[in-house]
Amino acid sequence: MRKLVFILFLLNIIVSCNSQNNQKAYIGTWLEIQKKGGDFVIVDCGYEGASIKVSNTSILDKGIIENSDFKIDHIKQDNDEIILFTDKQEKSYYKFLWENKEKGISKWEIHYDKSATVVKYYVNILKLKTIKTVKGTKKDCVTNDNVGDVVNDSFKIDNGNKVINIEDDNCISLKNKKDEMIFERCFENSIIHIRHIKGDFIPLTIINGQKSIDVDFFNTGNNWVSNSITYYSDSPTGEVKQTKKITISIKEFDFNTVVEQFGEMTSKKTSSLDVIKDKEKLMQMDIYAIADILKTNPISKENITIYNNAAYNLIEGGNYNEARIILLDIVSFSPDRVVAYLNLGDAQWGFDQNEKAKKSYQKYLELMKAQGKDLNKIPKRVYERIK
């Protein structure tokens, strides 16, 4: 009997220790990795990559340009997810989840108050040998030669007679020596870099999600116009580079319209919908990739169920912002689609848009009653959240 009690006591200690280890799995130093051709890899750009260092009390987020240091206010665990909140209001957090525990690969959902949620993947430095290292491409790496500072960059052209300025990542202005504005504009859903190349033209790299464009705009008198455009995209075998003669003014430039001229819309129209059917691939997509698919394949009666299922899967995976932009298009196309408002409310609630979520839940209840649906099937969380 004593032997049995002793064995149970030891088992209890072992289980307790394992439980504590799982709860502390996020502690350590993690190096950011990327997914290329279906595999996670370390991208070598010749400088120290982005990483996060997590202790019991703090998070040091080391970026390529700058570092951020946060104190952990409190921690919550939801099944396999561990959420490290950096404020009492729970508006900013780092959410940890194992992607591949054996290889030491983790998935981190990072959200700052009033900012979009970002999903990144990291490998624990103790497991670096499990991940292949590849040489970074032009799109992967930041260099002094081609991008300068990401924010508030400036560059003189035309022998110093004109100055290009970049502000807030996506807005460009051109001024003369007297600081008089020649023109300015912003590029929606894009990040703008100046390629520091001397000449009488505006040399830009325009990044949208996983795609980028190099373009030089030349002065034609009243406008600045391109002669050719180089387009970079990913494929299962690596980066694809295409150059084409395209004439377009900087004022009329639209990223998606230009990409379509490289045959992107025709070749990917079917496959893009196939991508969101694949749950694993869907979870790797950011809001820019989702927006590209919605533009290429507008919601219709034929594909609305595919989109609704994708949005549901994104919510289940905690990708609330990506789900939200799909569902907003769904309810715009089909205002009487009951379940879409429930899902939209869930996505908005998960994205900290609580007031908008309440309105979506109210609309869901109204449609359930108006269409004679079974009110007993309404989830309890709907009533709890609209109080």
GROMACS .gro file of C-alpha atoms in nm:
model
  387
    1MET     CA    1   0.000   0.000   0.000
    2ARG     CA    2   0.281   0.239   0.094
    3LYS     CA    3   0.457   0.154  -0.231
    4LEU     CA    4   0.141   0.243  -0.432
    5VAL     CA    5   0.104   0.573  -0.249
    6PHE     CA    6   0.472   0.654  -0.317
    7ILE     CA    7   0.433   0.576  -0.690
    8LEU     CA    8   0.123   0.795  -0.714
    9PHE     CA    9   0.313   1.071  -0.534
   10LEU     CA   10   0.598   1.051  -0.787
   11LEU     CA   11   0.356   1.051  -1.082
   12ASN     CA   12   0.188   1.359  -0.941
   13ILE     CA   13   0.523   1.537  -0.919
   14ILE     CA   14   0.613   1.440  -1.278
   15VAL     CA   15   0.276   1.555  -1.416
   16SER     CA   16   0.304   1.879  -1.218
   17CYS     CA   17   0.654   1.947  -1.352
   18ASN     CA   18   0.548   1.874  -1.710
   19SER     CA   19   0.250   2.106  -1.672
   20GLN     CA   20   0.474   2.385  -1.542
   21ASN     CA   21   0.720   2.331  -1.827
   22ASN     CA   22   0.439   2.358  -2.084
   23GLN     CA   23   0.313   2.675  -1.920
   24LYS     CA   24   0.663   2.827  -1.941
   25ALA     CA   25   0.735   2.704  -2.295
   26TYR     CA   26   0.737   3.061  -2.428
   27ILE     CA   27   1.040   3.159  -2.215
   28GLY     CA   28   1.363   3.186  -2.413
   29THR     CA   29   1.513   3.357  -2.716
   30TRP     CA   30   1.331   3.313  -3.047
   31LEU     CA   31   1.466   3.394  -3.394
   32GLU     CA   32   1.216   3.499  -3.662
   33ILE     CA   33   1.179   3.254  -3.953
   34GLN     CA   34   0.988   3.264  -4.280
   35LYS     CA   35   0.794   3.011  -4.481
   36LYS     CA   36   0.926   2.952  -4.833
   37GLY     CA   37   0.818   2.673  -5.064
   38GLY     CA   38   0.617   2.508  -4.784
   39ASP     CA   39   0.910   2.491  -4.538
   40PHE     CA   40   1.021   2.721  -4.257
   41VAL     CA   41   1.367   2.869  -4.314
   42ILE     CA   42   1.608   3.116  -4.157
   43VAL     CA   43   1.671   3.399  -4.403
   44ASP     CA   44   2.033   3.520  -4.398
   45CYS     CA   45   2.063   3.885  -4.498
   46GLY     CA   46   2.413   3.935  -4.360
   47TYR     CA   47   2.295   4.107  -4.043
   48GLU     CA   48   2.129   3.999  -3.720
   49GLY     CA   49   1.769   3.899  -3.785
   50ALA     CA   50   1.459   3.995  -3.588
   51SER     CA   51   1.403   3.807  -3.263
   52ILE     CA   52   1.214   3.815  -2.936
   53LYS     CA   53   1.355   3.738  -2.594
   54VAL     CA   54   1.096   3.641  -2.335
   55SER     CA   55   1.148   3.607  -1.961
   56ASN     CA   56   0.907   3.561  -1.671
   57THR     CA   57   0.849   3.935  -1.654
   58SER     CA   58   0.938   4.097  -1.987
   59ILE     CA   59   0.947   4.076  -2.367
   60LEU     CA   60   1.234   4.226  -2.571
   61ASP     CA   61   1.121   4.250  -2.933
   62LYS     CA   62   1.432   4.312  -3.146
   63GLY     CA   63   1.345   4.435  -3.494
   64ILE     CA   64   1.570   4.513  -3.790
   65ILE     CA   65   1.529   4.888  -3.744
   66GLU     CA   66   1.442   4.931  -3.375
   67ASN     CA   67   1.381   4.740  -3.052
   68SER     CA   68   1.079   4.741  -2.822
   69ASP     CA   69   1.087   4.641  -2.456
   70PHE     CA   70   0.765   4.545  -2.273
   71LYS     CA   71   0.685   4.439  -1.920
   72ILE     CA   72   0.443   4.147  -1.893
   73ASP     CA   73   0.143   4.266  -1.692
   74HIS     CA   74  -0.032   3.931  -1.661
   75ILE     CA   75  -0.064   3.595  -1.837
   76LYS     CA   76  -0.363   3.383  -1.941
   77GLN     CA   77  -0.373   3.032  -2.083
   78ASP     CA   78  -0.647   2.907  -2.315
   79ASN     CA   79  -0.591   2.539  -2.399
   80ASP     CA   80  -0.257   2.535  -2.586
   81GLU     CA   81  -0.242   2.914  -2.628
   82ILE     CA   82  -0.050   3.127  -2.380
   83ILE     CA   83  -0.132   3.499  -2.390
   84LEU     CA   84   0.117   3.749  -2.247
   85PHE     CA   85  -0.064   4.079  -2.190
   86THR     CA   86   0.145   4.395  -2.168
   87ASP     CA   87  -0.135   4.608  -2.022
   88LYS     CA   88  -0.412   4.564  -1.766
   89GLN     CA   89  -0.685   4.640  -2.023
   90GLU     CA   90  -0.569   4.344  -2.238
   91LYS     CA   91  -0.549   4.561  -2.550
   92SER     CA   92  -0.189   4.465  -2.627
   93TYR     CA   93  -0.051   4.114  -2.615
   94TYR     CA   94   0.183   3.843  -2.746
   95LYS     CA   95   0.002   3.512  -2.798
   96PHE     CA   96   0.220   3.197  -2.803
   97LEU     CA   97   0.128   2.866  -2.968
   98TRP     CA   98   0.344   2.575  -3.076
   99GLU     CA   99   0.358   2.532  -3.456
  100ASN     CA  100   0.599   2.238  -3.440
  101LYS     CA  101   0.715   2.157  -3.088
  102GLU     CA  102   0.965   1.893  -3.199
  103LYS     CA  103   1.150   2.145  -3.419
  104GLY     CA  104   1.108   2.428  -3.169
  105ILE     CA  105   0.891   2.635  -3.405
  106SER     CA  106   0.633   2.865  -3.247
  107LYS     CA  107   0.357   3.085  -3.381
  108TRP     CA  108   0.319   3.430  -3.223
  109GLU     CA  109   0.016   3.650  -3.269
  110ILE     CA  110   0.121   4.005  -3.183
  111HIS     CA  111  -0.129   4.282  -3.124
  112TYR     CA  112  -0.072   4.640  -3.008
  113ASP     CA  113  -0.356   4.869  -2.907
  114LYS     CA  114  -0.513   5.039  -3.213
  115SER     CA  115  -0.293   4.840  -3.453
  116ALA     CA  116  -0.355   4.544  -3.681
  117THR     CA  117  -0.278   4.196  -3.549
  118VAL     CA  118   0.041   4.045  -3.690
  119VAL     CA  119   0.127   3.673  -3.702
  120LYS     CA  120   0.496   3.573  -3.704
  121TYR     CA  121   0.686   3.249  -3.672
  122TYR     CA  122   0.999   3.192  -3.463
  123VAL     CA  123   1.238   2.910  -3.380
  124ASN     CA  124   1.393   2.869  -3.038
  125ILE     CA  125   1.768   2.934  -3.060
  126LEU     CA  126   1.826   2.597  -2.891
  127LYS     CA  127   1.670   2.432  -3.199
  128LEU     CA  128   1.843   2.632  -3.474
  129LYS     CA  129   1.998   2.317  -3.622
  130THR     CA  130   1.650   2.188  -3.715
  131ILE     CA  131   1.592   2.482  -3.955
  132LYS     CA  132   1.755   2.531  -4.294
  133THR     CA  133   1.926   2.865  -4.365
  134VAL     CA  134   1.880   3.031  -4.707
  135LYS     CA  135   2.034   3.345  -4.852
  136GLY     CA  136   1.797   3.643  -4.839
  137THR     CA  137   1.665   3.795  -5.159
  138LYS     CA  138   1.632   4.165  -5.235
  139LYS     CA  139   1.275   4.160  -5.108
  140ASP     CA  140   1.370   3.985  -4.784
  141CYS     CA  141   1.651   4.215  -4.676
  142VAL     CA  142   1.697   4.577  -4.575
  143THR     CA  143   2.016   4.745  -4.704
  144ASN     CA  144   2.157   5.096  -4.691
  145ASP     CA  145   2.190   5.094  -5.068
  146ASN     CA  146   1.829   5.046  -5.159
  147VAL     CA  147   1.594   5.147  -4.881
  148GLY     CA  148   1.753   5.385  -4.630
  149ASP     CA  149   1.529   5.450  -4.331
  150VAL     CA  150   1.188   5.286  -4.340
  151VAL     CA  151   1.012   5.587  -4.192
  152ASN     CA  152   1.074   5.954  -4.282
  153ASP     CA  153   1.333   5.871  -4.547
  154SER     CA  154   1.450   6.145  -4.785
  155PHE     CA  155   1.667   6.158  -5.094
  156LYS     CA  156   1.787   6.433  -5.329
  157ILE     CA  157   1.750   6.394  -5.705
  158ASP     CA  158   1.817   6.615  -6.010
  159ASN     CA  159   2.158   6.727  -5.875
  160GLY     CA  160   2.004   6.827  -5.545
  161ASN     CA  161   1.733   7.048  -5.697
  162LYS     CA  162   1.450   6.827  -5.576
  163VAL     CA  163   1.393   6.623  -5.259
  164ILE     CA  164   1.182   6.307  -5.220
  165ASN     CA  165   1.034   6.250  -4.873
  166ILE     CA  166   0.868   5.934  -4.736
  167GLU     CA  167   0.638   5.969  -4.437
  168ASP     CA  168   0.432   5.712  -4.243
  169ASP     CA  169   0.570   5.430  -4.461
  170ASN     CA  170   0.326   5.484  -4.749
  171CYS     CA  171   0.317   5.856  -4.835
  172ILE     CA  172   0.555   6.032  -5.076
  173SER     CA  173   0.612   6.399  -5.146
  174LEU     CA  174   0.841   6.584  -5.389
  175LYS     CA  175   0.965   6.936  -5.310
  176ASN     CA  176   1.196   7.182  -5.481
  177LYS     CA  177   1.494   7.366  -5.330
  178LYS     CA  178   1.265   7.633  -5.185
  179ASP     CA  179   1.072   7.360  -4.999
  180GLU     CA  180   0.770   7.419  -5.226
  181MET     CA  181   0.549   7.117  -5.286
  182ILE     CA  182   0.560   6.976  -5.641
  183PHE     CA  183   0.327   6.685  -5.567
  184GLU     CA  184   0.233   6.438  -5.293
  185ARG     CA  185   0.028   6.119  -5.263
  186CYS     CA  186  -0.017   5.809  -5.047
  187PHE     CA  187  -0.023   5.445  -5.162
  188GLU     CA  188  -0.301   5.244  -4.997
  189ASN     CA  189  -0.202   4.911  -4.836
  190SER     CA  190   0.160   4.951  -4.946
  191ILE     CA  191   0.501   5.035  -4.799
  192ILE     CA  192   0.724   5.271  -4.997
  193HIS     CA  193   1.105   5.258  -4.998
  194ILE     CA  194   1.343   5.490  -5.183
  195ARG     CA  195   1.614   5.314  -5.380
  196HIS     CA  196   1.906   5.552  -5.333
  197ILE     CA  197   2.012   5.576  -5.698
  198LYS     CA  198   2.138   5.911  -5.830
  199GLY     CA  199   1.966   6.058  -6.134
  200ASP     CA  200   1.687   6.281  -6.259
  201PHE     CA  201   1.410   6.036  -6.166
  202ILE     CA  202   1.221   5.902  -5.863
  203PRO     CA  203   1.348   5.547  -5.781
  204LEU     CA  204   1.097   5.356  -5.566
  205THR     CA  205   1.033   5.008  -5.432
  206ILE     CA  206   0.663   4.956  -5.357
  207ILE     CA  207   0.578   4.660  -5.133
  208ASN     CA  208   0.232   4.508  -5.098
  209GLY     CA  209   0.213   4.195  -4.882
  210GLN     CA  210   0.447   3.930  -5.026
  211LYS     CA  211   0.488   4.114  -5.357
  212SER     CA  212   0.702   4.413  -5.455
  213ILE     CA  213   0.769   4.640  -5.751
  214ASP     CA  214   1.076   4.843  -5.852
  215VAL     CA  215   0.983   5.145  -6.061
  216ASP     CA  216   1.155   5.466  -6.174
  217PHE     CA  217   0.937   5.768  -6.250
  218PHE     CA  218   1.079   6.024  -6.498
  219ASN     CA  219   0.978   6.390  -6.532
  220THR     CA  220   0.770   6.455  -6.846
  221GLY     CA  221   0.692   6.819  -6.770
  222ASN     CA  222   0.362   6.812  -6.586
  223ASN     CA  223   0.391   6.457  -6.457
  224TRP     CA  224   0.626   6.177  -6.349
  225VAL     CA  225   0.591   5.862  -6.561
  226SER     CA  226   0.746   5.513  -6.566
  227ASN     CA  227   0.913   5.350  -6.868
  228SER     CA  228   0.932   4.998  -6.727
  229ILE     CA  229   0.848   4.807  -6.408
  230THR     CA  230   1.018   4.511  -6.238
  231TYR     CA  231   0.786   4.284  -6.043
  232TYR     CA  232   0.897   4.040  -5.770
  233SER     CA  233   0.677   3.753  -5.647
  234ASP     CA  234   0.718   3.421  -5.466
  235SER     CA  235   0.685   3.074  -5.613
  236PRO     CA  236   0.740   2.726  -5.463
  237THR     CA  237   1.091   2.726  -5.618
  238GLY     CA  238   1.191   3.073  -5.497
  239GLU     CA  239   1.163   3.437  -5.597
  240VAL     CA  240   1.039   3.523  -5.948
  241LYS     CA  241   1.156   3.846  -6.115
  242GLN     CA  242   0.980   3.989  -6.422
  243THR     CA  243   1.043   4.316  -6.606
  244LYS     CA  244   0.795   4.471  -6.847
  245LYS     CA  245   0.759   4.799  -7.039
  246ILE     CA  246   0.470   4.973  -6.866
  247THR     CA  247   0.395   5.344  -6.891
  248ILE     CA  248   0.203   5.482  -6.595
  249SER     CA  249   0.216   5.809  -6.400
  250ILE     CA  250   0.296   5.819  -6.031
  251LYS     CA  251  -0.040   5.987  -5.967
  252GLU     CA  252  -0.234   5.706  -6.139
  253PHE     CA  253  -0.021   5.417  -6.013
  254ASP     CA  254  -0.224   5.132  -5.857
  255PHE     CA  255  -0.034   4.827  -5.733
  256ASN     CA  256  -0.299   4.564  -5.815
  257THR     CA  257  -0.368   4.708  -6.160
  258VAL     CA  258   0.002   4.696  -6.244
  259VAL     CA  259   0.036   4.338  -6.114
  260GLU     CA  260  -0.252   4.229  -6.337
  261GLN     CA  261  -0.045   4.337  -6.639
  262PHE     CA  262   0.204   4.064  -6.547
  263GLY     CA  263  -0.070   3.802  -6.591
  264GLU     CA  264  -0.111   3.758  -6.217
  265MET     CA  265  -0.489   3.786  -6.223
  266THR     CA  266  -0.537   3.532  -6.503
  267SER     CA  267  -0.296   3.272  -6.368
  268LYS     CA  268  -0.408   3.290  -6.006
  269LYS     CA  269  -0.782   3.341  -6.033
  270THR     CA  270  -0.863   2.975  -5.967
  271SER     CA  271  -0.566   2.889  -5.748
  272SER     CA  272  -0.627   3.180  -5.513
  273LEU     CA  273  -0.964   3.036  -5.413
  274ASP     CA  274  -0.798   2.697  -5.376
  275VAL     CA  275  -0.554   2.858  -5.133
  276ILE     CA  276  -0.827   2.973  -4.893
  277LYS     CA  277  -0.982   2.625  -4.907
  278ASP     CA  278  -0.656   2.489  -4.765
  279LYS     CA  279  -0.671   2.562  -4.392
  280GLU     CA  280  -0.296   2.540  -4.338
  281LYS     CA  281  -0.217   2.780  -4.624
  282LEU     CA  282  -0.502   3.008  -4.519
  283MET     CA  283  -0.351   3.055  -4.173
  284GLN     CA  284  -0.025   3.182  -4.327
  285MET     CA  285  -0.198   3.462  -4.519
  286ASP     CA  286  -0.192   3.827  -4.409
  287ILE     CA  287  -0.456   4.091  -4.475
  288TYR     CA  288  -0.284   4.201  -4.797
  289ALA     CA  289  -0.295   3.851  -4.944
  290ILE     CA  290  -0.663   3.818  -4.844
  291ALA     CA  291  -0.739   4.157  -5.001
  292ASP     CA  292  -0.567   4.045  -5.324
  293ILE     CA  293  -0.786   3.735  -5.341
  294LEU     CA  294  -1.104   3.933  -5.277
  295LYS     CA  295  -1.014   4.174  -5.555
  296THR     CA  296  -0.921   3.896  -5.796
  297ASN     CA  297  -1.225   3.683  -5.707
  298PRO     CA  298  -1.511   3.912  -5.599
  299ILE     CA  299  -1.771   3.749  -5.378
  300SER     CA  300  -2.051   3.587  -5.576
  301LYS     CA  301  -2.328   3.333  -5.524
  302GLU     CA  302  -2.090   3.064  -5.648
  303ASN     CA  303  -1.808   3.132  -5.400
  304ILE     CA  304  -1.974   3.294  -5.098
  305THR     CA  305  -1.979   2.965  -4.905
  306ILE     CA  306  -1.606   2.920  -4.968
  307TYR     CA  307  -1.537   3.266  -4.829
  308ASN     CA  308  -1.767   3.215  -4.530
  309ASN     CA  309  -1.594   2.887  -4.442
  310ALA     CA  310  -1.255   3.056  -4.477
  311ALA     CA  311  -1.362   3.336  -4.244
  312TYR     CA  312  -1.486   3.083  -3.987
  313ASN     CA  313  -1.153   2.896  -4.001
  314LEU     CA  314  -0.962   3.222  -3.960
  315ILE     CA  315  -1.166   3.306  -3.649
  316GLU     CA  316  -1.102   2.958  -3.509
  317GLY     CA  317  -0.730   3.019  -3.568
  318GLY     CA  318  -0.738   3.359  -3.399
  319ASN     CA  319  -0.679   3.553  -3.724
  320TYR     CA  320  -0.959   3.797  -3.651
  321ASN     CA  321  -0.855   4.087  -3.875
  322GLU     CA  322  -0.823   3.865  -4.184
  323ALA     CA  323  -1.165   3.710  -4.110
  324ARG     CA  324  -1.316   4.053  -4.054
  325ILE     CA  325  -1.228   4.192  -4.398
  326ILE     CA  326  -1.379   3.884  -4.568
  327LEU     CA  327  -1.700   3.903  -4.365
  328LEU     CA  328  -1.746   4.275  -4.429
  329ASP     CA  329  -1.747   4.194  -4.802
  330ILE     CA  330  -1.987   3.904  -4.747
  331VAL     CA  331  -2.251   4.108  -4.562
  332SER     CA  332  -2.213   4.386  -4.821
  333PHE     CA  333  -2.287   4.136  -5.100
  334SER     CA  334  -2.554   3.944  -4.908
  335PRO     CA  335  -2.712   4.164  -4.635
  336ASP     CA  336  -2.959   3.890  -4.532
  337ARG     CA  337  -2.702   3.615  -4.472
  338VAL     CA  338  -2.770   3.540  -4.105
  339VAL     CA  339  -2.461   3.339  -4.006
  340ALA     CA  340  -2.230   3.599  -4.160
  341TYR     CA  341  -2.332   3.854  -3.897
  342LEU     CA  342  -2.261   3.607  -3.617
  343ASN     CA  343  -1.915   3.539  -3.759
  344LEU     CA  344  -1.854   3.909  -3.820
  345GLY     CA  345  -1.944   3.985  -3.460
  346ASP     CA  346  -1.699   3.718  -3.341
  347ALA     CA  347  -1.422   3.855  -3.565
  348GLN     CA  348  -1.481   4.213  -3.453
  349TRP     CA  349  -1.491   4.108  -3.088
  350GLY     CA  350  -1.164   3.920  -3.128
  351PHE     CA  351  -1.015   4.227  -3.297
  352ASP     CA  352  -1.117   4.449  -3.003
  353GLN     CA  353  -1.391   4.627  -3.200
  354ASN     CA  354  -1.646   4.556  -2.930
  355GLU     CA  355  -1.899   4.826  -3.019
  356LYS     CA  356  -1.904   4.722  -3.384
  357ALA     CA  357  -1.933   4.359  -3.272
  358LYS     CA  358  -2.244   4.444  -3.066
  359LYS     CA  359  -2.409   4.596  -3.374
  360SER     CA  360  -2.330   4.284  -3.578
  361TYR     CA  361  -2.471   4.060  -3.306
  362GLN     CA  362  -2.787   4.275  -3.291
  363LYS     CA  363  -2.827   4.242  -3.667
  364TYR     CA  364  -2.780   3.865  -3.633
  365LEU     CA  365  -3.059   3.848  -3.371
  366GLU     CA  366  -3.291   4.061  -3.586
  367LEU     CA  367  -3.240   3.837  -3.889
  368MET     CA  368  -3.285   3.519  -3.682
  369LYS     CA  369  -3.624   3.647  -3.564
  370ALA     CA  370  -3.731   3.794  -3.900
  371GLN     CA  371  -3.647   3.473  -4.088
  372GLY     CA  372  -3.816   3.248  -3.831
  373LYS     CA  373  -3.498   3.067  -3.732
  374ASP     CA  374  -3.467   2.850  -3.420
  375LEU     CA  375  -3.375   3.102  -3.148
  376ASN     CA  376  -3.256   2.820  -2.921
  377LYS     CA  377  -2.953   2.785  -3.150
  378ILE     CA  378  -2.830   3.136  -3.071
  379PRO     CA  379  -2.495   3.103  -2.886
  380LYS     CA  380  -2.492   3.229  -2.525
  381ARG     CA  381  -2.193   3.451  -2.599
  382VAL     CA  382  -2.412   3.672  -2.821
  383TYR     CA  383  -2.638   3.767  -2.529
  384GLU     CA  384  -2.343   3.804  -2.293
  385ARG     CA  385  -2.156   4.039  -2.527
  386ILE     CA  386  -2.444   4.274  -2.615
  387LYS     CA  387  -2.522   4.354  -2.252
   0.00000   0.00000   0.00000
